[in-house]
XYZ file of C-alpha atoms in Angstrom:
382
model
C -5.130 14.737 17.578
C -4.805 18.043 16.345
C -1.409 18.305 14.088
C -2.535 19.313 10.629
C -0.738 16.643 7.989
C 0.695 17.481 4.634
C 1.703 15.587 1.809
C 4.453 17.432 0.174
C 5.990 15.177 -2.399
C 5.246 12.274 -4.312
C 7.164 9.605 -7.062
C 7.066 6.611 -8.554
C 8.470 3.878 -11.122
C 6.151 2.887 -13.884
C 4.342 -0.340 -13.312
C 5.099 -3.088 -15.183
C 7.156 -6.428 -15.474
C 10.651 -5.369 -13.867
C 12.091 -8.862 -13.651
C 15.438 -7.816 -12.978
C 14.515 -5.575 -10.353
C 14.845 -6.462 -6.708
C 12.428 -4.694 -4.085
C 15.308 -2.431 -3.287
C 16.020 -1.808 -7.099
C 12.409 -0.819 -7.515
C 12.287 1.371 -4.231
C 15.244 3.462 -4.384
C 14.667 5.939 -7.495
C 11.366 7.052 -6.235
C 12.590 7.352 -2.856
C 15.282 9.929 -4.131
C 12.906 11.607 -6.566
C 10.323 12.068 -3.652
C 13.002 13.451 -1.086
C 14.572 15.924 -3.849
C 10.835 16.797 -4.458
C 10.309 17.882 -1.275
C 13.593 19.479 -0.465
C 13.967 17.026 2.207
C 17.495 15.655 3.463
C 17.996 12.279 5.092
C 18.555 14.424 8.370
C 15.177 15.865 8.339
C 13.391 12.273 8.086
C 12.075 11.094 11.428
C 10.469 7.658 10.433
C 10.066 5.697 7.561
C 6.799 3.020 6.778
C 7.047 0.676 4.289
C 3.943 -1.129 2.405
C 4.686 -4.790 0.811
C 3.490 -8.035 1.377
C 5.799 -10.529 -0.365
C 9.207 -8.748 0.148
C 10.442 -10.778 3.056
C 12.052 -9.581 6.545
C 13.368 -5.708 6.710
C 12.329 -4.631 3.706
C 12.268 -1.023 4.505
C 15.669 -1.241 5.809
C 17.151 -2.724 2.907
C 16.095 -0.277 0.709
C 16.792 2.605 3.096
C 20.326 1.726 3.790
C 21.204 2.163 0.120
C 20.923 5.546 0.314
C 22.301 5.914 3.551
C 19.486 6.587 5.231
C 19.366 5.011 9.047
C 19.043 5.516 12.962
C 15.217 6.551 12.627
C 12.269 3.725 13.481
C 11.337 2.050 9.799
C 8.387 0.147 10.398
C 7.188 -2.691 7.765
C 3.641 -2.921 7.189
C 1.781 -6.029 5.441
C -1.914 -5.357 5.113
C -2.631 -7.576 1.542
C -3.250 -4.946 -0.980
C -3.956 -2.609 1.480
C -0.155 -2.315 2.712
C 0.886 0.731 1.233
C -2.196 2.943 2.594
C -1.615 1.637 6.052
C 1.750 2.952 5.591
C 0.143 6.242 5.337
C -1.879 5.594 7.463
C 0.432 4.976 10.541
C 2.460 7.882 9.451
C -0.298 10.231 9.396
C -0.920 8.921 13.041
C 2.396 9.392 13.991
C 2.602 12.926 12.563
C -1.017 13.693 13.694
C 0.039 13.084 17.399
C 3.060 14.947 17.326
C 5.463 11.853 17.338
C 7.185 13.049 14.356
C 7.380 15.877 11.880
C 8.628 14.507 8.871
C 7.860 10.543 7.515
C 8.359 8.769 4.107
C 6.319 6.116 3.214
C 7.513 3.515 0.720
C 5.037 1.408 -1.059
C 7.138 -1.418 -3.148
C 6.127 -4.825 -4.726
C 7.634 -7.677 -7.030
C 4.837 -9.792 -8.193
C 6.832 -11.103 -11.169
C 9.082 -13.284 -8.350
C 5.752 -15.388 -8.536
C 6.244 -16.489 -12.416
C 2.615 -15.867 -13.218
C -1.016 -16.594 -12.078
C -3.154 -15.668 -9.174
C -1.628 -14.049 -5.873
C -0.503 -16.801 -3.046
C -3.410 -16.850 -0.378
C -3.387 -18.097 3.245
C -3.283 -22.111 3.182
C -4.659 -22.171 6.471
C -7.968 -20.093 5.198
C -10.382 -22.907 4.711
C -12.244 -21.089 1.530
C -8.305 -21.359 -0.249
C -8.310 -24.907 0.769
C -11.491 -25.703 -1.320
C -9.670 -23.784 -4.174
C -10.703 -19.891 -3.749
C -9.038 -17.395 -5.773
C -9.605 -13.582 -5.971
C -10.476 -13.648 -9.814
C -13.324 -16.186 -8.837
C -14.424 -13.956 -5.677
C -15.155 -10.992 -7.772
C -16.604 -13.499 -10.562
C -19.323 -14.196 -8.122
C -19.789 -10.619 -7.058
C -20.206 -9.595 -10.599
C -22.575 -12.685 -11.278
C -24.846 -11.586 -8.379
C -24.718 -7.937 -9.209
C -25.659 -9.149 -13.067
C -28.477 -10.722 -11.405
C -30.044 -8.420 -8.920
C -29.956 -5.254 -10.819
C -30.285 -4.331 -14.623
C -26.203 -4.264 -15.374
C -25.011 -6.335 -18.419
C -21.259 -7.744 -19.359
C -20.974 -4.666 -21.549
C -21.177 -2.551 -18.422
C -18.432 -4.540 -16.908
C -16.266 -3.605 -20.321
C -17.369 0.127 -19.958
C -15.250 0.146 -16.910
C -12.455 -1.426 -18.688
C -12.518 0.769 -21.320
C -12.494 4.155 -19.115
C -9.718 2.771 -17.184
C -7.749 2.099 -20.066
C -8.259 5.618 -21.669
C -7.197 7.058 -18.348
C -4.162 4.978 -18.775
C -3.575 5.876 -21.945
C -2.662 9.336 -20.455
C -0.433 8.253 -17.590
C 3.408 7.591 -18.107
C 3.527 5.644 -14.981
C 0.280 2.820 -16.386
C 1.216 -0.817 -16.962
C -0.857 -0.520 -20.140
C -1.383 2.375 -21.991
C -3.348 1.538 -24.842
C -7.068 1.997 -25.297
C -9.588 -0.964 -26.007
C -13.156 -0.881 -27.106
C -16.338 -2.780 -25.402
C -15.838 -5.402 -27.997
C -12.207 -6.170 -27.545
C -13.013 -6.452 -23.561
C -15.748 -9.208 -24.152
C -13.996 -10.943 -26.702
C -10.710 -11.024 -24.499
C -9.965 -14.495 -22.938
C -12.425 -15.524 -20.224
C -10.645 -15.777 -16.892
C -13.707 -16.114 -14.505
C -17.636 -15.960 -16.078
C -18.623 -13.038 -16.517
C -15.042 -11.427 -16.440
C -12.575 -11.478 -19.088
C -8.876 -10.614 -18.813
C -9.677 -7.672 -19.819
C -11.369 -6.796 -16.577
C -8.846 -8.188 -14.518
C -5.639 -6.031 -13.153
C -2.474 -7.280 -14.335
C 0.481 -8.816 -12.856
C 3.298 -6.526 -12.261
C 5.848 -4.735 -10.064
C 6.444 -1.232 -8.948
C 6.788 1.071 -6.255
C 6.006 4.833 -4.870
C 7.080 6.983 -2.311
C 5.003 10.120 -0.594
C 6.692 12.376 2.025
C 4.363 13.566 4.856
C 4.955 16.458 6.774
C 3.673 18.453 9.779
C 2.352 21.891 9.512
C 5.464 23.347 11.354
C 7.940 21.178 9.454
C 6.000 22.487 5.693
C 6.640 25.892 6.861
C 10.105 25.010 8.050
C 11.348 23.349 4.556
C 9.262 26.408 2.421
C 6.872 23.954 0.889
C 4.221 26.012 -1.051
C 2.107 22.985 -2.817
C 1.045 20.329 -1.107
C -2.321 18.344 0.246
C -3.814 18.232 3.450
C -4.893 14.615 4.916
C -8.524 15.625 5.927
C -9.050 11.963 7.098
C -7.448 8.699 7.292
C -9.257 6.089 8.264
C -8.397 1.830 8.447
C -10.782 -0.663 9.244
C -10.547 -4.543 9.483
C -12.910 -6.640 8.521
C -16.240 -7.624 10.865
C -16.551 -11.095 11.735
C -19.415 -12.459 9.294
C -20.094 -15.997 9.278
C -22.471 -17.084 6.955
C -24.421 -15.065 4.070
C -22.585 -12.229 2.482
C -24.109 -9.869 0.223
C -21.649 -9.562 -2.250
C -23.137 -6.537 -3.851
C -22.598 -4.476 -1.099
C -18.945 -4.323 0.434
C -19.718 -2.984 3.830
C -16.073 -2.381 4.856
C -15.523 0.046 2.380
C -18.962 1.916 2.979
C -18.312 1.973 6.506
C -14.893 3.343 6.029
C -15.868 5.922 3.509
C -18.487 7.106 5.915
C -16.204 7.461 8.540
C -13.965 9.789 6.504
C -16.682 11.717 5.600
C -17.671 12.537 8.636
C -13.774 13.365 9.818
C -13.342 15.892 6.836
C -16.695 17.288 6.946
C -17.586 16.940 3.523
C -19.907 14.640 1.247
C -19.298 12.231 -2.174
C -20.812 15.685 -3.859
C -17.549 17.566 -2.858
C -15.371 14.858 -4.379
C -13.304 15.842 -7.632
C -11.492 12.652 -7.894
C -11.531 9.134 -6.475
C -8.805 6.388 -6.776
C -10.572 3.282 -5.721
C -9.808 -0.530 -5.959
C -10.964 -1.779 -9.022
C -8.632 -4.836 -9.230
C -11.718 -6.418 -11.199
C -14.375 -3.953 -13.470
C -17.185 -5.331 -10.992
C -15.587 -3.390 -8.222
C -15.823 0.028 -9.255
C -19.635 -0.419 -10.006
C -20.177 -1.663 -6.488
C -17.910 1.324 -4.928
C -19.690 3.894 -6.729
C -22.813 2.749 -4.571
C -20.668 2.091 -1.387
C -19.486 5.799 -1.683
C -22.760 7.322 -1.973
C -22.332 8.286 -5.780
C -25.322 5.941 -6.682
C -27.889 4.638 -4.714
C -28.039 0.677 -4.805
C -28.535 -1.002 -8.265
C -27.609 2.088 -10.077
C -23.806 2.003 -10.410
C -24.466 1.543 -13.880
C -25.926 5.039 -14.364
C -22.536 6.925 -14.138
C -20.636 4.705 -15.981
C -22.951 4.553 -19.189
C -23.640 8.309 -18.893
C -19.942 9.230 -18.530
C -20.166 10.884 -14.969
C -17.099 9.365 -13.779
C -14.475 10.223 -16.494
C -12.948 13.967 -17.346
C -16.085 16.691 -17.802
C -18.134 14.365 -15.653
C -19.461 14.629 -11.827
C -16.303 12.800 -10.271
C -13.163 11.525 -12.041
C -12.833 7.990 -11.025
C -9.258 6.480 -11.303
C -7.777 9.422 -13.494
C -4.371 7.430 -13.001
C -6.062 3.921 -15.236
C -6.701 2.137 -11.736
C -6.006 -1.034 -10.672
C -7.403 -2.288 -14.358
C -4.480 0.019 -16.333
C -1.904 1.347 -14.255
C -1.363 -2.214 -12.232
C -1.352 -3.319 -8.846
C 1.562 -4.385 -7.143
C -0.271 -4.592 -3.976
C 2.036 -3.174 -1.796
C 2.853 -0.023 -3.720
C -0.935 0.621 -5.189
C -2.098 2.514 -2.158
C 0.729 4.570 -2.030
C 0.469 4.932 -5.893
C -3.032 6.403 -5.387
C -1.946 8.498 -3.144
C 0.895 9.926 -5.258
C -2.117 10.483 -7.959
C -3.801 12.476 -5.715
C -0.866 14.571 -4.851
C -0.152 15.487 -8.813
C -4.099 16.354 -9.101
C -4.744 18.496 -6.114
C -1.227 20.372 -6.937
C -1.996 20.888 -10.805
C 1.235 18.459 -11.856
C -0.863 15.368 -13.645
C -0.120 16.580 -17.164
C -2.290 15.185 -19.578
C -4.592 13.753 -17.205
C -4.867 16.813 -15.096
C -8.455 17.551 -13.810
C -9.644 21.126 -14.054
C -9.608 22.896 -10.504
C -9.140 19.897 -8.570
C -9.689 20.467 -4.812
C -10.516 17.085 -2.874
C -9.358 13.963 -3.639
C -10.307 10.201 -2.293
C -8.316 7.101 -2.511
C -9.501 3.993 -1.245
C -8.015 0.256 -0.978
C -9.187 -3.007 0.628
C -6.451 -5.862 1.438
C -7.174 -9.315 1.260
C -10.083 -11.452 2.350
C -10.619 -14.522 4.677
C -13.366 -16.780 5.561
C -15.295 -15.463 8.499
C -14.558 -11.663 7.700
C -16.513 -9.084 5.411
C -12.961 -8.187 4.299
C -9.397 -8.249 5.429
C -8.716 -4.487 5.338
C -10.049 -0.981 3.842
C -8.266 1.924 4.079
C -9.760 5.359 2.965
C -7.969 8.695 2.720
C -9.819 12.351 2.029
C -7.151 15.078 0.886
C -7.916 18.611 0.252
C -5.518 20.780 -1.706
C -3.393 23.309 0.239
C-alpha cells in the first residue's frame, strides 16, 4: 500500500435521544454536510462504507438513496462498537490500494429503539446466558483494578468529571453540564463500584467523514486535511480460562502496531479519542497505550495530565461518557473530532498546535475471546 489517504471533511449530528428519527433521518443531514464541506459532488464518490450494529438490512443503501447517491459499492459493516471505525479502516484500505479515490464513511445508530437498559447481546454466548451484561464486565474490571493498584473510587469519578468538563465545550455532546466528584460518587449505583455517571449513556446519532487519495485531494483543491498515518484492525485472540481484566491486550497490541506503522510513539500524541464506555476503561487504556506504567494510570488523571494544558488531551470531545455512545456512530465521531482538532476547527475545545491524534474503539465481547474487535487510527495534520 503506497497511496497516502486523507480525511478531507467531517460532520455529525448532536448525539442524544432522537426518538422520532430513523436511521435514515439521523444520517442524511451529516452526509450532506460532509459532502458539501469537502466540495465533493455525488459523481466524485467511488464507494460508501456504513458502520452500524442494529440498523437492519441495507442501512447504507437506504440512506444514500435519499440524496440520489447510487451506482457505487455500498458496504454495510457490523463490528459491534467498532463498526464505524472498521468502516473507516475498510475505506482507508481501498484507497491505499488504489481501488478507489474518494470514499464516504457513515456511522449511525439508534439505540432508543430498545427503550432503555443495557445493549442486547448474542443469546448464543454462554456468558450472556449466565446473565453477563457490559456494565457488569466493566465493574469486575474496576474492582480488580482497585484491588491490584492504589486506585480508589474517587479516581474513577475523576475520569467522569473530566469527560463532562470537556463535553460542556462540545455542541455535539449528549451531556453538556459539568459534574463534581461528589455528584459522580453519589449517583445511582449501577454495578459496584460503578455509578450511573461512570457509565456512558444510551442515545442515537450519526457521523460522516470523507476520505480521499492524495490525487483526489489535489484535484478537489483541498488545502486543510489530516493524513491517515496508520489504520489497524484486530479481532480478539482465542483465550479460554483466566483473563487479566486490568490489561486489555487487544488494545495494547493494536496501539503498538499503529505506532510502528506511523513511526511515532505515545509521547508524540497531542490528543486521543478512546473508548471510555465506563470510567475504568480510560485508566486501563492509559497503560495499554504506553502513557503510563501498569497500575499508574491514576497518576495521569490525578495530576491533570490528560486534559487541556497537560501531556496529551484525552477525549476532548467529552468521550463516550459525555458525548454519548450510539455504537455504530462512535468510531466515526471520534475521527470527526480528530479532524476538527488537527485542522484547527474545534472551537472552544481546540488543542493548541495539535499535530498528532489517535482514535481507538473496541467492539463487543464474547466468551473465549479476549475481546471482539479493536480499531486504532493515527492521524497527522496535513
